[in-house]
Amino acid sequence: MTPSPQHPWPDPGYAGQQPHPAPFVPQQATAPDDLDYRHQGSRVHLASHQRGADATAIGQLATQIPGFLVSLAVVSALALGMFGTAVGWLVVVAWLASGALVFHRPTELRFARHVLKLRAPLAEERARLEPIWREVTARAGIEAGTYELMVENSDDLNAVAAAGHVVGVTTYSLNRIPSSNLAAVLAHELGHHTGGHAWAGLLGYWYSLPGRLAWAFTRVLARIALAVAGVFSAAATGLLILFMGMFVLAGFLVAWYITVPLVVAPYLLAYAGRLGELRADQQAAALGFAPEMAQVLHHFQAEEDAAKAYAVTQGNKLKEPGGLAKLLSTHPDNYTRLRALEPYLQLPR
């Protein structure tokens, strides 16, 4: 789901005023339980295909190949240089095998707790969350216990599909929106899992991380070198900039088959992310949650419009994102997502 501003669902007494940060206080569920439990107490027919990798997930992995090759070169150079040939290759093999931890449940849970700041649901939270989740997974023919439900202390309407088995939801989403809308949000996240988007994204990120760290370190060294050169003279700075420019250009020309894909990769990954969001929306719609998914998106858009209106009343003008910023967005705008849902919202004749 798209991370939302504070209070995307209207609260009693909330009239668009600027929200004030406050310490998080756990809330009791106040939203109506309006979900149509079609499978309550009935036998669930499990699909033979529980998870996979759709075109979006495969595209994400393919786009990360150049970054993976750069990371492999970085890890190999460091490992062989620091530990020698025998131990160095063992380090490289261990790094290559480390991607399997994306599917290792204890590692996933530690990642969710310490990196994503998720926690296990409280007893009353589990009592509300699990029946909704069972209905969503039953409609999809998915074994509910395959995934670990977790909660984030947050006043935002949001949810997340992480690694291979984690579905997280914010306390606001859990306690303050109707059960049918919460089911739509959970069905969206289930779509990310069954389509392979969650594990593909994390796997690609992990295997491209050494390359990104090496690039960040190189940029820091370049800044330091320019600062030192600037102490001596402008001519020294100019010569250093010329040398670094020639070095970068030579890299592009010699290894264009790596450097060009690296430059294009962020835009392709963002495009794959937008496709993944639309596919996850369609998963929720196919399970019967199209109207509820549309309601969630309408609230997102209403909150964005309210934020813009508030900025105008304060004499501020929100800058619209430029063309490149839009190309780097991992989420389609709300209107695009709503248009994609229209076929599922048509009433049968």
Short mmCIF file of C-alpha atoms in Angstrom, two decimals:
data_model
loop_
_atom_site.label_atom_id
_atom_site.label_comp_id
_atom_site.label_asym_id
_atom_site.label_seq_id
_atom_site.Cartn_x
_atom_site.Cartn_y
_atom_site.Cartn_z
CA MET A 1 0.00 0.00 0.00
CA THR A 2 0.98 3.60 -0.41
CA PRO A 3 2.28 5.20 2.79
CA SER A 4 -0.37 7.69 3.75
CA PRO A 5 -0.40 10.96 5.64
CA GLN A 6 -1.68 11.04 9.18
CA HIS A 7 -5.37 10.29 9.64
CA PRO A 8 -6.34 9.34 6.07
CA TRP A 9 -9.67 8.09 7.43
CA PRO A 10 -11.84 10.93 8.74
CA ASP A 11 -12.06 11.02 12.51
CA PRO A 12 -14.91 12.70 14.40
CA GLY A 13 -13.98 16.34 14.81
CA TYR A 14 -11.17 16.23 12.23
CA ALA A 15 -11.80 18.98 9.70
CA GLY A 16 -8.53 19.18 7.81
CA GLN A 17 -6.58 20.93 10.56
CA GLN A 18 -2.85 20.36 10.65
CA PRO A 19 -2.20 17.23 12.76
CA HIS A 20 0.17 17.64 15.72
CA PRO A 21 2.72 14.93 16.49
CA ALA A 22 1.90 13.04 19.66
CA PRO A 23 3.20 9.93 21.41
CA PHE A 24 1.62 6.77 20.09
CA VAL A 25 -1.18 5.44 22.26
CA PRO A 26 -2.62 1.97 21.53
CA GLN A 27 -6.27 2.18 20.50
CA GLN A 28 -9.14 -0.22 20.85
CA ALA A 29 -10.93 -1.21 17.67
CA THR A 30 -13.77 1.20 16.92
CA ALA A 31 -14.45 0.34 13.29
CA PRO A 32 -17.49 -1.70 12.22
CA ASP A 33 -17.14 -5.36 11.33
CA ASP A 34 -18.95 -5.22 7.98
CA LEU A 35 -17.06 -7.99 6.18
CA ASP A 36 -19.02 -10.67 4.31
CA TYR A 37 -17.48 -13.83 5.79
CA ARG A 38 -18.24 -16.23 2.97
CA HIS A 39 -16.02 -19.02 4.26
CA GLN A 40 -16.65 -18.84 7.99
CA GLY A 41 -16.95 -22.39 9.30
CA SER A 42 -16.81 -23.92 5.81
CA ARG A 43 -14.14 -26.01 4.20
CA VAL A 44 -11.44 -24.01 2.39
CA HIS A 45 -10.37 -25.23 -1.04
CA LEU A 46 -6.66 -24.58 -1.30
CA ALA A 47 -5.17 -23.65 -4.66
CA SER A 48 -2.49 -25.96 -6.01
CA HIS A 49 -0.32 -22.93 -6.75
CA GLN A 50 0.30 -21.15 -3.44
CA ARG A 51 2.98 -18.67 -4.48
CA GLY A 52 5.13 -17.87 -7.46
CA ALA A 53 6.81 -15.11 -9.43
CA ASP A 54 4.78 -13.12 -11.92
CA ALA A 55 6.20 -10.95 -14.70
CA THR A 56 6.67 -8.05 -12.28
CA ALA A 57 8.82 -10.11 -9.90
CA ILE A 58 10.87 -11.55 -12.75
CA GLY A 59 11.34 -8.04 -14.14
CA GLN A 60 12.56 -6.81 -10.75
CA LEU A 61 15.13 -9.59 -10.57
CA ALA A 62 16.29 -9.09 -14.16
CA THR A 63 16.74 -5.36 -13.62
CA GLN A 64 18.95 -6.05 -10.60
CA ILE A 65 21.39 -8.30 -12.52
CA PRO A 66 23.90 -5.49 -13.35
CA GLY A 67 23.87 -4.37 -9.72
CA PHE A 68 24.38 -7.96 -8.62
CA LEU A 69 27.41 -8.33 -10.94
CA VAL A 70 28.96 -5.15 -9.55
CA SER A 71 28.30 -6.37 -6.00
CA LEU A 72 29.82 -9.75 -6.84
CA ALA A 73 32.95 -8.00 -8.10
CA VAL A 74 33.14 -5.86 -4.95
CA VAL A 75 32.63 -8.80 -2.58
CA SER A 76 35.12 -10.95 -4.49
CA ALA A 77 37.79 -8.23 -4.54
CA LEU A 78 37.44 -7.54 -0.83
CA ALA A 79 37.23 -11.20 0.20
CA LEU A 80 40.17 -12.36 -1.91
CA GLY A 81 42.24 -9.32 -0.95
CA MET A 82 41.62 -9.68 2.79
CA PHE A 83 41.52 -13.46 3.28
CA GLY A 84 43.42 -14.97 0.39
CA THR A 85 42.20 -17.38 -2.25
CA ALA A 86 40.88 -20.32 -0.22
CA VAL A 87 39.05 -18.45 2.54
CA GLY A 88 38.14 -15.62 0.18
CA TRP A 89 36.15 -17.88 -2.13
CA LEU A 90 34.36 -19.37 0.87
CA VAL A 91 33.30 -15.83 1.84
CA VAL A 92 32.03 -15.21 -1.69
CA VAL A 93 30.05 -18.48 -1.68
CA ALA A 94 28.63 -17.63 1.75
CA TRP A 95 27.50 -14.23 0.45
CA LEU A 96 25.87 -15.86 -2.57
CA ALA A 97 24.05 -18.32 -0.31
CA SER A 98 22.92 -15.61 2.11
CA GLY A 99 19.97 -14.72 -0.12
CA ALA A 100 18.22 -17.86 1.12
CA LEU A 101 17.70 -16.04 4.43
CA VAL A 102 14.92 -14.09 2.70
CA PHE A 103 12.85 -17.29 3.10
CA HIS A 104 14.17 -18.27 6.54
CA ARG A 105 11.31 -17.54 8.89
CA PRO A 106 13.29 -16.70 12.07
CA THR A 107 15.52 -14.34 10.07
CA GLU A 108 12.46 -12.75 8.46
CA LEU A 109 10.89 -12.13 11.86
CA ARG A 110 14.06 -10.53 13.19
CA PHE A 111 14.21 -8.34 10.09
CA ALA A 112 10.57 -7.34 10.57
CA ARG A 113 11.05 -6.53 14.25
CA HIS A 114 14.35 -4.67 14.12
CA VAL A 115 14.28 -3.06 10.65
CA LEU A 116 10.59 -2.57 9.90
CA LYS A 117 9.67 -2.01 13.57
CA LEU A 118 6.84 -4.56 13.48
CA ARG A 119 5.67 -6.57 16.48
CA ALA A 120 3.45 -9.55 17.22
CA PRO A 121 -0.25 -8.67 17.56
CA LEU A 122 -1.71 -8.31 21.03
CA ALA A 123 -4.46 -10.76 21.97
CA GLU A 124 -7.28 -8.32 21.18
CA GLU A 125 -5.56 -7.30 17.92
CA ARG A 126 -5.19 -10.91 16.88
CA ALA A 127 -8.87 -11.53 17.67
CA ARG A 128 -9.83 -8.86 15.12
CA LEU A 129 -7.11 -9.49 12.56
CA GLU A 130 -7.09 -13.26 12.18
CA PRO A 131 -10.76 -13.79 11.14
CA ILE A 132 -10.37 -11.13 8.44
CA TRP A 133 -7.10 -12.66 7.27
CA ARG A 134 -8.63 -16.15 7.16
CA GLU A 135 -11.46 -14.84 4.98
CA VAL A 136 -9.01 -13.15 2.60
CA THR A 137 -6.78 -16.22 2.29
CA ALA A 138 -9.79 -18.56 1.99
CA ARG A 139 -11.07 -16.58 -1.01
CA ALA A 140 -7.61 -16.83 -2.58
CA GLY A 141 -7.22 -20.53 -1.77
CA ILE A 142 -4.10 -19.78 0.26
CA GLU A 143 -3.10 -21.47 3.50
CA ALA A 144 -3.49 -18.71 6.12
CA GLY A 145 -0.68 -20.04 8.31
CA THR A 146 1.84 -19.60 5.51
CA TYR A 147 2.23 -15.97 6.49
CA GLU A 148 3.11 -14.26 9.75
CA LEU A 149 0.80 -11.42 10.79
CA MET A 150 2.51 -8.48 12.50
CA VAL A 151 1.56 -4.98 13.62
CA GLU A 152 3.21 -1.57 13.41
CA ASN A 153 2.43 1.13 15.98
CA SER A 154 1.43 3.90 13.59
CA ASP A 155 -1.36 6.41 13.03
CA ASP A 156 -1.11 5.94 9.25
CA LEU A 157 -3.34 3.78 7.09
CA ASN A 158 -0.80 1.36 5.68
CA ALA A 159 0.29 -2.25 5.40
CA VAL A 160 3.35 -4.05 4.12
CA ALA A 161 4.34 -7.37 2.56
CA ALA A 162 7.90 -8.16 3.60
CA ALA A 163 10.40 -10.86 2.73
CA GLY A 164 8.80 -14.25 2.12
CA HIS A 165 6.21 -14.66 4.87
CA VAL A 166 5.48 -11.39 6.71
CA VAL A 167 2.33 -9.31 6.41
CA GLY A 168 2.35 -6.18 8.55
CA VAL A 169 -0.49 -3.78 9.22
CA THR A 170 -0.58 -0.50 11.16
CA THR A 171 -2.62 -0.11 14.32
CA TYR A 172 -4.65 2.62 12.61
CA SER A 173 -5.61 0.26 9.79
CA LEU A 174 -6.35 -2.51 12.25
CA ASN A 175 -8.52 -0.53 14.63
CA ARG A 176 -10.03 2.39 12.77
CA ILE A 177 -11.19 1.29 9.31
CA PRO A 178 -14.11 -1.06 8.54
CA SER A 179 -13.32 -4.76 8.34
CA SER A 180 -14.18 -4.88 4.64
CA ASN A 181 -11.62 -2.15 3.88
CA LEU A 182 -9.03 -3.83 6.07
CA ALA A 183 -9.67 -7.05 4.14
CA ALA A 184 -9.04 -5.18 0.88
CA VAL A 185 -5.74 -3.83 2.24
CA LEU A 186 -4.69 -7.32 3.37
CA ALA A 187 -5.73 -8.84 0.03
CA HIS A 188 -3.51 -6.26 -1.68
CA GLU A 189 -0.53 -7.34 0.44
CA LEU A 190 -1.34 -10.99 -0.19
CA GLY A 191 -1.15 -10.18 -3.91
CA HIS A 192 2.40 -8.91 -3.42
CA HIS A 193 3.32 -12.21 -1.77
CA THR A 194 1.63 -14.58 -4.20
CA GLY A 195 3.07 -12.61 -7.13
CA GLY A 196 6.59 -12.82 -5.67
CA HIS A 197 6.98 -9.02 -5.46
CA ALA A 198 8.02 -8.99 -1.79
CA TRP A 199 10.78 -11.58 -1.91
CA ALA A 200 12.03 -10.47 -5.34
CA GLY A 201 12.36 -6.87 -4.19
CA LEU A 202 14.20 -7.79 -0.99
CA LEU A 203 16.44 -10.29 -2.78
CA GLY A 204 17.37 -7.74 -5.42
CA TYR A 205 18.06 -5.13 -2.76
CA TRP A 206 20.28 -7.48 -0.76
CA TYR A 207 22.41 -8.61 -3.70
CA SER A 208 22.89 -5.07 -5.00
CA LEU A 209 23.76 -3.64 -1.55
CA PRO A 210 27.59 -4.13 -1.70
CA GLY A 211 27.69 -2.32 -5.04
CA ARG A 212 25.64 0.58 -3.71
CA LEU A 213 27.82 0.84 -0.61
CA ALA A 214 30.96 0.85 -2.76
CA TRP A 215 29.49 3.61 -4.93
CA ALA A 216 28.56 5.67 -1.85
CA PHE A 217 32.09 5.21 -0.46
CA THR A 218 33.59 6.29 -3.80
CA ARG A 219 31.46 9.45 -3.80
CA VAL A 220 32.62 10.30 -0.26
CA LEU A 221 36.26 9.88 -1.33
CA ALA A 222 35.64 12.08 -4.38
CA ARG A 223 34.18 14.85 -2.20
CA ILE A 224 37.13 14.64 0.17
CA ALA A 225 39.58 14.79 -2.73
CA LEU A 226 37.83 17.84 -4.19
CA ALA A 227 37.81 19.55 -0.80
CA VAL A 228 41.55 18.91 -0.37
CA ALA A 229 42.29 20.10 -3.91
CA GLY A 230 40.25 23.25 -3.29
CA VAL A 231 42.59 24.15 -0.42
CA PHE A 232 45.53 24.39 -2.81
CA SER A 233 44.12 26.09 -5.92
CA ALA A 234 41.22 26.29 -8.33
CA ALA A 235 43.46 24.82 -11.03
CA ALA A 236 44.09 21.70 -8.94
CA THR A 237 40.34 21.32 -8.40
CA GLY A 238 39.70 21.70 -12.13
CA LEU A 239 42.32 19.11 -13.01
CA LEU A 240 40.88 16.68 -10.48
CA ILE A 241 37.34 17.15 -11.82
CA LEU A 242 38.67 16.61 -15.37
CA PHE A 243 40.47 13.43 -14.29
CA MET A 244 37.42 12.03 -12.49
CA GLY A 245 35.21 12.88 -15.46
CA MET A 246 37.55 11.07 -17.85
CA PHE A 247 37.66 8.09 -15.48
CA VAL A 248 33.85 7.88 -15.33
CA LEU A 249 33.57 8.30 -19.10
CA ALA A 250 36.15 5.56 -19.66
CA GLY A 251 34.13 3.27 -17.40
CA PHE A 252 30.99 3.93 -19.42
CA LEU A 253 32.76 3.24 -22.70
CA VAL A 254 34.70 0.16 -21.63
CA ALA A 255 31.91 -1.55 -19.65
CA TRP A 256 28.83 0.05 -21.21
CA TYR A 257 26.94 -3.24 -20.94
CA ILE A 258 27.14 -2.84 -17.14
CA THR A 259 27.12 0.93 -16.63
CA VAL A 260 24.22 1.75 -18.94
CA PRO A 261 21.88 -0.81 -17.30
CA LEU A 262 22.98 0.53 -13.90
CA VAL A 263 21.90 4.04 -14.88
CA VAL A 264 18.59 2.82 -16.28
CA ALA A 265 17.90 0.35 -13.45
CA PRO A 266 16.27 2.81 -10.96
CA TYR A 267 13.70 3.82 -13.58
CA LEU A 268 12.97 0.21 -14.54
CA LEU A 269 12.67 -0.81 -10.89
CA ALA A 270 10.27 2.06 -10.23
CA TYR A 271 8.21 1.00 -13.26
CA ALA A 272 8.15 -2.59 -11.99
CA GLY A 273 7.05 -1.28 -8.61
CA ARG A 274 4.13 0.60 -10.18
CA LEU A 275 3.10 -2.51 -12.10
CA GLY A 276 3.33 -4.52 -8.89
CA GLU A 277 0.96 -2.14 -7.10
CA LEU A 278 -1.58 -2.40 -9.92
CA ARG A 279 -1.30 -6.20 -9.93
CA ALA A 280 -1.80 -6.31 -6.16
CA ASP A 281 -4.86 -4.06 -6.51
CA GLN A 282 -6.23 -6.44 -9.14
CA GLN A 283 -5.63 -9.38 -6.79
CA ALA A 284 -7.74 -7.67 -4.14
CA ALA A 285 -10.41 -6.87 -6.73
CA ALA A 286 -10.48 -10.44 -8.05
CA LEU A 287 -11.19 -11.65 -4.51
CA GLY A 288 -14.26 -9.44 -4.36
CA PHE A 289 -12.79 -6.36 -2.70
CA ALA A 290 -12.85 -3.93 -5.64
CA PRO A 291 -15.34 -1.46 -4.06
CA GLU A 292 -13.46 -1.52 -0.77
CA MET A 293 -10.11 -1.04 -2.52
CA ALA A 294 -11.57 1.92 -4.36
CA GLN A 295 -12.78 3.39 -1.06
CA VAL A 296 -9.27 3.18 0.37
CA LEU A 297 -7.80 4.89 -2.71
CA HIS A 298 -10.48 7.62 -2.62
CA HIS A 299 -9.52 8.36 0.97
CA PHE A 300 -5.85 8.54 0.02
CA GLN A 301 -6.69 11.03 -2.72
CA ALA A 302 -8.99 13.05 -0.47
CA GLU A 303 -6.21 13.36 2.08
CA GLU A 304 -3.75 14.50 -0.57
CA ASP A 305 -6.24 17.11 -1.77
CA ALA A 306 -6.82 18.27 1.82
CA ALA A 307 -3.06 18.63 2.37
CA LYS A 308 -2.76 20.76 -0.77
CA ALA A 309 -5.71 22.91 0.27
CA TYR A 310 -4.24 23.41 3.73
CA ALA A 311 -0.89 24.43 2.23
CA VAL A 312 -2.66 27.05 0.10
CA THR A 313 -4.43 28.51 3.15
CA GLN A 314 -1.02 28.85 4.82
CA GLY A 315 0.40 30.70 1.83
CA ASN A 316 2.52 27.75 0.72
CA LYS A 317 2.50 26.13 -2.68
CA LEU A 318 3.17 22.44 -2.95
CA LYS A 319 5.62 21.75 -5.71
CA GLU A 320 4.36 19.16 -8.15
CA PRO A 321 6.86 16.38 -8.88
CA GLY A 322 8.71 16.73 -12.17
CA GLY A 323 8.93 14.22 -14.98
CA LEU A 324 11.96 12.38 -13.62
CA ALA A 325 10.49 12.28 -10.12
CA LYS A 326 7.34 10.67 -11.51
CA LEU A 327 9.42 8.11 -13.39
CA LEU A 328 11.19 7.23 -10.13
CA SER A 329 7.94 6.83 -8.18
CA THR A 330 7.33 3.23 -7.10
CA HIS A 331 3.56 3.80 -6.75
CA PRO A 332 1.09 4.89 -9.41
CA ASP A 333 -1.02 7.92 -8.56
CA ASN A 334 -4.41 7.21 -7.03
CA TYR A 335 -6.34 8.11 -10.18
CA THR A 336 -4.35 5.58 -12.23
CA ARG A 337 -5.06 2.88 -9.66
CA LEU A 338 -8.76 3.75 -9.61
CA ARG A 339 -8.98 3.60 -13.40
CA ALA A 340 -7.37 0.14 -13.33
CA LEU A 341 -10.08 -1.01 -10.92
CA GLU A 342 -12.95 0.18 -13.12
CA PRO A 343 -13.47 -3.17 -14.92
CA TYR A 344 -14.00 -4.84 -11.53
CA LEU A 345 -16.47 -2.16 -10.46
CA GLN A 346 -18.83 -2.53 -13.43
CA LEU A 347 -22.21 -3.86 -12.40
CA PRO A 348 -23.31 -7.01 -14.27
CA ARG A 349 -26.06 -6.38 -16.81
#
